[in-house]
CSV table of C-alpha atoms in Angstrom, one decimal:
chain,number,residue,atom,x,y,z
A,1,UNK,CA,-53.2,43.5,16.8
A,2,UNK,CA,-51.5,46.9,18.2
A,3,UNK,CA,-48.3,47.8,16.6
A,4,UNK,CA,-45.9,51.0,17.2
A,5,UNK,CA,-42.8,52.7,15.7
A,6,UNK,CA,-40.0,54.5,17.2
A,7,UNK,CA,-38.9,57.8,15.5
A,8,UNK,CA,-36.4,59.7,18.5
A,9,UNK,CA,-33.1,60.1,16.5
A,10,UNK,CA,-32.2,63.4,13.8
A,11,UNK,CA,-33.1,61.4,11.0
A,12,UNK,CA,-36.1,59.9,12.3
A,13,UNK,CA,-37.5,63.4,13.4
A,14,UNK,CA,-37.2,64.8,10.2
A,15,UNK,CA,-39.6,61.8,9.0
A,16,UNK,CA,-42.2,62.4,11.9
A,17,UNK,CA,-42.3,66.2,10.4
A,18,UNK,CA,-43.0,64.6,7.1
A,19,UNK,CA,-45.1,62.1,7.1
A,20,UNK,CA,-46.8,62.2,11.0
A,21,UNK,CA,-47.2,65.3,12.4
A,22,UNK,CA,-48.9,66.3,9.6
A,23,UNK,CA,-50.1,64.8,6.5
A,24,UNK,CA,-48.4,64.4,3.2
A,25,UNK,CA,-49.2,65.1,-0.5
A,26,UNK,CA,-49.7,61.6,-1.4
A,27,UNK,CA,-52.0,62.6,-4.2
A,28,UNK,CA,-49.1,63.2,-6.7
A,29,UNK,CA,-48.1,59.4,-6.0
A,30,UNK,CA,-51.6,58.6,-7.2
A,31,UNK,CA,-50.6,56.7,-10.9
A,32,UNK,CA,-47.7,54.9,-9.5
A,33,UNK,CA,-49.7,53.7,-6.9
A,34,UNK,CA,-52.7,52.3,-8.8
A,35,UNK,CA,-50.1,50.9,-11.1
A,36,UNK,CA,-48.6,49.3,-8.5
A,37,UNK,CA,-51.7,47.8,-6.5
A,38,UNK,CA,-55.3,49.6,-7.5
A,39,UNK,CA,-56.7,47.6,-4.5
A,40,UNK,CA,-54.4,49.7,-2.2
A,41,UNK,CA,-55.3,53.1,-4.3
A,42,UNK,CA,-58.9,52.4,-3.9
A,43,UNK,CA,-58.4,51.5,0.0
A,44,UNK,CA,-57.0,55.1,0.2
A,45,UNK,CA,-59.6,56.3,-1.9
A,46,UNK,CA,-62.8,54.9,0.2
A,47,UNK,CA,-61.1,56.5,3.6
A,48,UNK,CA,-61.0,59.4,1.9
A,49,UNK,CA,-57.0,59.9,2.3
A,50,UNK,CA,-56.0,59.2,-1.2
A,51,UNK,CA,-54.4,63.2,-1.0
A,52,UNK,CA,-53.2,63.4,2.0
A,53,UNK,CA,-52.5,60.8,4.3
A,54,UNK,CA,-50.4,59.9,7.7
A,55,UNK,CA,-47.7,57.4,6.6
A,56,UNK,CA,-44.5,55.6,7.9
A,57,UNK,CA,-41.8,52.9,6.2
A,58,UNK,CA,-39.8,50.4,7.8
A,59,UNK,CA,-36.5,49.5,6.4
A,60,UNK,CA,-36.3,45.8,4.7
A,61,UNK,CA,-34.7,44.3,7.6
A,62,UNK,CA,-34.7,41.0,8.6
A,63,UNK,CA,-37.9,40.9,11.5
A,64,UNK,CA,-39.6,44.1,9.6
A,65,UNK,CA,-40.3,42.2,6.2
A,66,UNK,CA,-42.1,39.7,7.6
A,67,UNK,CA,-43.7,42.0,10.6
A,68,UNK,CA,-45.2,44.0,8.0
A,69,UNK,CA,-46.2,41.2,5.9
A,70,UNK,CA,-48.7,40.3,9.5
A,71,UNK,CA,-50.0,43.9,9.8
A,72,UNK,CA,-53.9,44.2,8.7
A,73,UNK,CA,-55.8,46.8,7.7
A,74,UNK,CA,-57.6,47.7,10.7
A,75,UNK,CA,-54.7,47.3,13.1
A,76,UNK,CA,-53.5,49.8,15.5
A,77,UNK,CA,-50.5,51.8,15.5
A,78,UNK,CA,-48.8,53.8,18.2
A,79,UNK,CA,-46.2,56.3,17.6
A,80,UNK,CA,-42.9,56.9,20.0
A,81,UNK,CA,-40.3,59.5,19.7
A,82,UNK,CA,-38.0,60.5,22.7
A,83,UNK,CA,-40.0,58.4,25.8
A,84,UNK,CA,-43.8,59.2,25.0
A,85,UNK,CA,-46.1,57.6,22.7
A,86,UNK,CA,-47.2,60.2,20.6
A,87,UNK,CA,-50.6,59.2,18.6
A,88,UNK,CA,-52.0,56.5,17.8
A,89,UNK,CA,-54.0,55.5,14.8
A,90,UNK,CA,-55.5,52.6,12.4
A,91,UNK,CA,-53.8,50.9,9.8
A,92,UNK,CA,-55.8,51.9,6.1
A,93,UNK,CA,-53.5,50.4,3.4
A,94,UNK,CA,-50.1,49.3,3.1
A,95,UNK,CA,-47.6,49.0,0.0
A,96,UNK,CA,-44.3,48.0,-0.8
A,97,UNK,CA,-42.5,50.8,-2.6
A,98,UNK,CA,-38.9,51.8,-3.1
A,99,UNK,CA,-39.7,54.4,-5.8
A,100,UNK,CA,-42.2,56.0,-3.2
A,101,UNK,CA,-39.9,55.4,0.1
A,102,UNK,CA,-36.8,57.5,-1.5
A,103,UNK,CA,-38.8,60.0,-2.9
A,104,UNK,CA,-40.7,60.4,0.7
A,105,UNK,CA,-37.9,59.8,2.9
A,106,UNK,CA,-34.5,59.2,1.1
A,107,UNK,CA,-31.9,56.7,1.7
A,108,UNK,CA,-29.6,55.8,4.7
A,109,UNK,CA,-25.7,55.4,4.9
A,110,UNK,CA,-26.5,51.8,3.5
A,111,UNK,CA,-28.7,53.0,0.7
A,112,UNK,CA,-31.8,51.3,2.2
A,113,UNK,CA,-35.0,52.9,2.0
A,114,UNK,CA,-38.2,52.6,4.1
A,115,UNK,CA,-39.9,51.2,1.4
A,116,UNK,CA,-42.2,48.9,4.0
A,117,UNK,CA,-45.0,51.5,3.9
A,118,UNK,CA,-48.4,52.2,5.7
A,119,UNK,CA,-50.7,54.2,6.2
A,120,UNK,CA,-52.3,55.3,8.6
A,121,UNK,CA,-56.3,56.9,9.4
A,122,UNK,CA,-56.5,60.4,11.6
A,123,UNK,CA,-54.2,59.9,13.8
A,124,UNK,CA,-55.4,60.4,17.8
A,125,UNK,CA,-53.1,62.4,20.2
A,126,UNK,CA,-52.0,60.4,23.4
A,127,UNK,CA,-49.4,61.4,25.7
A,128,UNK,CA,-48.0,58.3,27.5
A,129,UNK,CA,-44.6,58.0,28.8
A,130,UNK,CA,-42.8,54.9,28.3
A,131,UNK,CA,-43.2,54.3,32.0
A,132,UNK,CA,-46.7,53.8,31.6
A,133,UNK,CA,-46.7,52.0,28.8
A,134,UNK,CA,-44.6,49.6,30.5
A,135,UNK,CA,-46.3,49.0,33.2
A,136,UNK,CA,-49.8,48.8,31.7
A,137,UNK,CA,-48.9,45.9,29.3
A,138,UNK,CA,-47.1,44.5,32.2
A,139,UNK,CA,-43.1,44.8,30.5
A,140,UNK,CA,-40.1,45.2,32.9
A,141,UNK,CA,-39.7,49.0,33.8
A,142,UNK,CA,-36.0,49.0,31.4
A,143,UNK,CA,-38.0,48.0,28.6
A,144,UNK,CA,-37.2,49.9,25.6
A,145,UNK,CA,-39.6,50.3,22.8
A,146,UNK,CA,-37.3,49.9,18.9
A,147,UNK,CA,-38.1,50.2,15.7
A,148,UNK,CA,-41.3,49.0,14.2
A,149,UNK,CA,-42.8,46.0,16.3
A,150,UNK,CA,-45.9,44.4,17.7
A,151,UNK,CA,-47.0,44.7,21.0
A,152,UNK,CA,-45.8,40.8,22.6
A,153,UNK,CA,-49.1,39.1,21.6
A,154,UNK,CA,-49.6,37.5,25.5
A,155,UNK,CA,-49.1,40.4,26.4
A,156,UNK,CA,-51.7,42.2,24.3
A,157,UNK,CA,-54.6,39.8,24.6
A,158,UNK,CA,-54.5,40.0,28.3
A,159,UNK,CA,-55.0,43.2,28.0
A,160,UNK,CA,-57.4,43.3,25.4
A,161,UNK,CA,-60.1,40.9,26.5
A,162,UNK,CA,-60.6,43.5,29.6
A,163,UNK,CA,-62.0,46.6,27.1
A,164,UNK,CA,-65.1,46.2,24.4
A,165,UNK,CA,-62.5,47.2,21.4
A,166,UNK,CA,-58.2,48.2,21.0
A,167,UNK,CA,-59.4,51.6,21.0
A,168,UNK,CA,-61.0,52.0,24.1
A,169,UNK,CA,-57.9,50.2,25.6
A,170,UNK,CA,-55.4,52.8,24.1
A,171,UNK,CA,-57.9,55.4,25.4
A,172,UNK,CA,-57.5,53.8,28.9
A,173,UNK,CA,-53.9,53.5,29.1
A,174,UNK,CA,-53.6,57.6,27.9
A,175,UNK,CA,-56.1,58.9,30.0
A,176,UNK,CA,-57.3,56.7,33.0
A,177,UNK,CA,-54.5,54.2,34.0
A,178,UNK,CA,-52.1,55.9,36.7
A,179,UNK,CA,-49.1,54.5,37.7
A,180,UNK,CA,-48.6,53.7,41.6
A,181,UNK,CA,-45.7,54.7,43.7
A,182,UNK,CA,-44.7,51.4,43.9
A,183,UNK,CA,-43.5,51.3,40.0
A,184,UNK,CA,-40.8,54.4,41.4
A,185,UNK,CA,-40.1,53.9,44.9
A,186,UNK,CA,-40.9,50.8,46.6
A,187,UNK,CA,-37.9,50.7,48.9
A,188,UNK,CA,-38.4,53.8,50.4
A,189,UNK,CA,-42.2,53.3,50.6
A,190,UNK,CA,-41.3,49.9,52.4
A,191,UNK,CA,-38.9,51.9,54.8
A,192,UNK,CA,-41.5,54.3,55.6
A,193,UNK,CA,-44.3,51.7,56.4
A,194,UNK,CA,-41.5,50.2,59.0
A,195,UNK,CA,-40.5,53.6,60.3
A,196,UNK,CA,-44.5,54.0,61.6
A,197,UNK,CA,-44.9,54.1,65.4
A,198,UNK,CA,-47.5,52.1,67.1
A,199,UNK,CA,-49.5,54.9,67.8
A,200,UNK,CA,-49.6,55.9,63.9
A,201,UNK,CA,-51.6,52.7,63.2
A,202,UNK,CA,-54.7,53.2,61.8
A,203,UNK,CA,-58.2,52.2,63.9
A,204,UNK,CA,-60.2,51.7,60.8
A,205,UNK,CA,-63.0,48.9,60.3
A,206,UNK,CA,-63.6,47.3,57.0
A,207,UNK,CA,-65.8,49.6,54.6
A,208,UNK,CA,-65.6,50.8,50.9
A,209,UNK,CA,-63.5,53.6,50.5
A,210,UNK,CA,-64.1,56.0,47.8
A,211,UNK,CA,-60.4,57.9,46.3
A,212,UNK,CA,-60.2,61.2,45.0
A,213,UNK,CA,-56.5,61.9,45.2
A,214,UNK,CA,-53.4,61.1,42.6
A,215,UNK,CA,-50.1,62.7,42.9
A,216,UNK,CA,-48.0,64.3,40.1
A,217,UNK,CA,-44.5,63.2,39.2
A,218,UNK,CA,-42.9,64.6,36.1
A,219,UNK,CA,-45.0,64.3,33.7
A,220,UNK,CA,-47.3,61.6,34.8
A,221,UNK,CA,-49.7,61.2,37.8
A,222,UNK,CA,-49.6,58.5,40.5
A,223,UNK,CA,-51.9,56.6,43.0
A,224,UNK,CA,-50.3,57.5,46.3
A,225,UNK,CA,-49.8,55.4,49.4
A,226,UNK,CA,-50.5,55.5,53.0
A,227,UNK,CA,-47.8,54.0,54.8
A,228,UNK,CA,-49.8,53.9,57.8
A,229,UNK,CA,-52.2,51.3,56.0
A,230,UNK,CA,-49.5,49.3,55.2
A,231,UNK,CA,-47.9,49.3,58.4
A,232,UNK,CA,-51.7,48.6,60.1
A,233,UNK,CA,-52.1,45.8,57.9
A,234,UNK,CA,-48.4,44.4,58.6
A,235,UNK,CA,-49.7,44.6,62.2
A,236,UNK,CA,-52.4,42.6,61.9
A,237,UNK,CA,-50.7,40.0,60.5
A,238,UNK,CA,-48.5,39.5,63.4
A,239,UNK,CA,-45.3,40.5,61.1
A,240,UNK,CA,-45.3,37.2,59.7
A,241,UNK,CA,-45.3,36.4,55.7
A,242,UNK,CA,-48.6,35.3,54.7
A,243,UNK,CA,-47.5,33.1,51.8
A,244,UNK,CA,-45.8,30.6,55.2
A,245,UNK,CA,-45.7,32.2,58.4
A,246,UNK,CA,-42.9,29.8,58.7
A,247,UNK,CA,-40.5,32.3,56.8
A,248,UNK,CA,-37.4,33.7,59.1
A,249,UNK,CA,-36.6,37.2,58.7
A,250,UNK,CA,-34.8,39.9,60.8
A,251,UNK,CA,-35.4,41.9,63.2
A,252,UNK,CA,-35.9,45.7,61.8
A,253,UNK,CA,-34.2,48.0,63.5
A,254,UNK,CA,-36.4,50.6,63.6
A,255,UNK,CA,-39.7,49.3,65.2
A,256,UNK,CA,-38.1,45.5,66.8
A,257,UNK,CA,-40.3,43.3,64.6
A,258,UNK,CA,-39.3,41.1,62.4
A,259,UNK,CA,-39.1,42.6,58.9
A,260,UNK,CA,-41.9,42.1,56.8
A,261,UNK,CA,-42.8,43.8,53.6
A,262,UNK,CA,-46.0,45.3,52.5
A,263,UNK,CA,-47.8,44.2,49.2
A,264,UNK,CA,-51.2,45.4,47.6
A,265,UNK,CA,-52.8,42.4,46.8
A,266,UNK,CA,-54.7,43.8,43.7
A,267,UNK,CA,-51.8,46.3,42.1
A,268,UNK,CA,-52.3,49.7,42.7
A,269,UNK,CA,-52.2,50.6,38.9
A,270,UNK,CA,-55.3,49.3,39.0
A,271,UNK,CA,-57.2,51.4,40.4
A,272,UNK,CA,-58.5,53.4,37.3
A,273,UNK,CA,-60.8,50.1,36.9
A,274,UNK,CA,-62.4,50.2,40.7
A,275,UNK,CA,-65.0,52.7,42.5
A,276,UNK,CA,-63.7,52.3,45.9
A,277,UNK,CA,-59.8,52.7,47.5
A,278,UNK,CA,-57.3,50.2,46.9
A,279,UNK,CA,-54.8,51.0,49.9
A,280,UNK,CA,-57.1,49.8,51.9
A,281,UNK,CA,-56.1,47.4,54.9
A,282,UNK,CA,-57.5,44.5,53.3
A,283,UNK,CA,-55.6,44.6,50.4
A,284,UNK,CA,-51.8,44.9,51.5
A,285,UNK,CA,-50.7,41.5,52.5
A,286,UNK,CA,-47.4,40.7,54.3
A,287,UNK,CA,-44.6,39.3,52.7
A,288,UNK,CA,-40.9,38.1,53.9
A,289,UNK,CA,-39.0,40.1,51.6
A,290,UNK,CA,-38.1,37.2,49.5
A,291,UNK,CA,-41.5,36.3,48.7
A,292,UNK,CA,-42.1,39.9,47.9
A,293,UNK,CA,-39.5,39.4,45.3
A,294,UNK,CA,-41.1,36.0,43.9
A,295,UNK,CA,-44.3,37.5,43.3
A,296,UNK,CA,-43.0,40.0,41.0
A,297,UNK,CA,-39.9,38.2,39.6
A,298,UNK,CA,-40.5,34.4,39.6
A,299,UNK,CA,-42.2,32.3,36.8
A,300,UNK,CA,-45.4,32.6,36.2
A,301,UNK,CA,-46.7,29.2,37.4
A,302,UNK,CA,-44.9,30.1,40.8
A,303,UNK,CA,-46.5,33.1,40.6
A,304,UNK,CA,-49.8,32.1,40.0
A,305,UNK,CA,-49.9,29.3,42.8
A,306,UNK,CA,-49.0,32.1,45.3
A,307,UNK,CA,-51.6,34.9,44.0
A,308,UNK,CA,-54.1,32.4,44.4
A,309,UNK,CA,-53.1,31.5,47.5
A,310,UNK,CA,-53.3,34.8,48.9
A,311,UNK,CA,-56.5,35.7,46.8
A,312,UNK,CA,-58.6,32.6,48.7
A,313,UNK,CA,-57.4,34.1,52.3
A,314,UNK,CA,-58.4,37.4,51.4
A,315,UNK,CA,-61.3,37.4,48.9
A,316,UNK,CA,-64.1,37.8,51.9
A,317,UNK,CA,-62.0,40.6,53.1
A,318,UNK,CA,-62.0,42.7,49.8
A,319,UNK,CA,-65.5,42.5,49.6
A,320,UNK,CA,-66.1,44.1,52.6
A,321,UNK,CA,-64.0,47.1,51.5
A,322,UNK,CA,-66.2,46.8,48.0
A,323,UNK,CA,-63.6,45.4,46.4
A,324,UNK,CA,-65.4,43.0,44.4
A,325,UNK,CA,-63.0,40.7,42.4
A,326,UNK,CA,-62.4,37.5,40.4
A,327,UNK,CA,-59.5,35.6,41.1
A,328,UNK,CA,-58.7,35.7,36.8
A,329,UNK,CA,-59.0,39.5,37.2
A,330,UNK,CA,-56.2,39.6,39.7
A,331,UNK,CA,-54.0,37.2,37.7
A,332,UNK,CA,-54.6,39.4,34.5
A,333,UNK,CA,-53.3,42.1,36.5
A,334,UNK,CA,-50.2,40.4,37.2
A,335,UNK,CA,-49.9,39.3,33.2
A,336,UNK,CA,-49.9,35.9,34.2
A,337,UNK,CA,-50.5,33.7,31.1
A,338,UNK,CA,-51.9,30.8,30.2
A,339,UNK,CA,-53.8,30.8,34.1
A,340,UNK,CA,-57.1,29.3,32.9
């Protein structure tokens, strides 16, 4: 399983310069710890951290006791302070210590102590903002990471069946996955894609097409897009939603079609897992803009009848722009659950 903590306020800072940016002395614990549990002294003896060792408490709250009661020894733990996961690193021991927790950390205003504590193996550097990690285990983009918790479990085995271990998923997320514009701007994108003339559509014939190019913003990178794809492939589909060409829109004032919205089939976030382009003609569908809306908002099973939907029309199509895709590998993009 893949855990994380939050440490982003004064007091919680202090702790990080404790007990995570570097290690701490737990050597001179040593007796009160084998007292306590020998099977948890020896665990930090046979990893070699019984001196000094990355460490972390949770408070006896309500959802932490029995939170930390779940963790294993070999689960993964990310760090957060301030908007970015920090490091991330494997579970080694845990122990349930007061005596330990105030001497470490102290006490707050209501004389609890983080006495829930772990400890963790040398800890790996990531740097991945919140908005990443959001978006990579599929969470809304206002989710806020708090206090010690477990990545949601759907959530993490849809993830996790795509890489050979956790690790090599965390590795992804830090240093492969990119975000698209669409997380940030999607109304202006779809404005732009309807403000392309007729002679700005593109002439291009189904082939792979091998990307090269991300964008920076802030601190992060992002796939860009071409709105001149998206506004050839809304072309092509007469500017009618391809979920029910049925679906009344408006007319858009700038080009006198009706309005139609443009949607990459497979998500542009992931492209880090594909050798050829996704903008790419024959992956932006057209969608009425409440349909646009469903496919990102509704329940899953709505969701999921509709992906597929669109999948079966354009499957053939993706292949000829090397796109090579299982219809389960587009729903797991989507974090739809409980599809097979």
């Amino acid at each position: 399983m893949l855990y994380y903590f939050t440490g982003s306020d004064k007091r919680a800072q202090e702790h990080l310069n404790t007990t995570i940016h570097q290690k701490f002395n737990i050597g001179k614990f040593k007796d009160t710890i084998y007292e306590k549990d020998p099977e948890v002294y020896n665990a930090l003896d046979r990893q070699g951290v019984s001196e000094w060792v990355y460490m972390w408490g949770a408070t006896p709250g309500r959802m932490n006791i029995p939170r930390w009661e779940k963790l294993q020894l070999g689960d993964w733990m990310l760090v957060y302070s301030q908007k970015v996961f920090l490091y991330a690193g494997q579970v080694v021991a845990k122990l349930h210590s007061r005596e330990i927790a105030e001497e470490v950390w102290g006490a707050n205003a209501n004389n609890e102590t983080w006495e829930y504590i772990f400890f963790l193996s040398d800890l790996q550097r990531i740097d991945v903002p919140v908005e990443k990690f959001n978006a990579f285990f599929g969470y809304k983009p206002n989710f806020v990471a708090q206090g010690f918790n477990n990545i949601d479990e759907g959530k993490f085995n849809l993830r996790r069946e795509e890489y050979d271990s956790t690790l090599s998923m965390i590795q992804s997320l830090s240093e492969e996955f990119t975000l698209s514009e669409e997380y940030f701007e999607d109304d202006n994108f779809q404005a732009k894609v309807n403000n392309q003339k007729a002679q700005q559509l593109l002439k291009e014939n189904p082939e792979p097409k091998a990307f090269n190019e991300t964008r920076k913003k802030a601190s992060y990178s992002h796939w860009s897009r071409d709105p001149r794809v998206s506004a050839t492939a809304l072309h092509f589909a007469g500017y009618k939603c391809e979920v029910d060409a049925a679906h009344a829109t408006f007319i858009s004032k700038s080009d006198s079609h009706p309005f139609m919205e443009a949607h990459h089939l497979i998500p542009m976030n992931e492209q880090h897992k594909f050798e050829y382009k996704l903008d790419v003609v024959g992956n932006v569908v057209a969608l009425c803009p409440n349909c646009h809306r469903m496919i990102h908002h509704a329940s899953d099973k709505e969701r999921m009848n509709v992906i597929k939907q669109l999948y079966d029309d354009r499957v053939k199509e993706l292949e000829q722009y090397g796109l090579n895709v299982s219809v389960d590998e587009v729903l797991n993009a989507y974090f739809i659950e409980g599809y097979k």
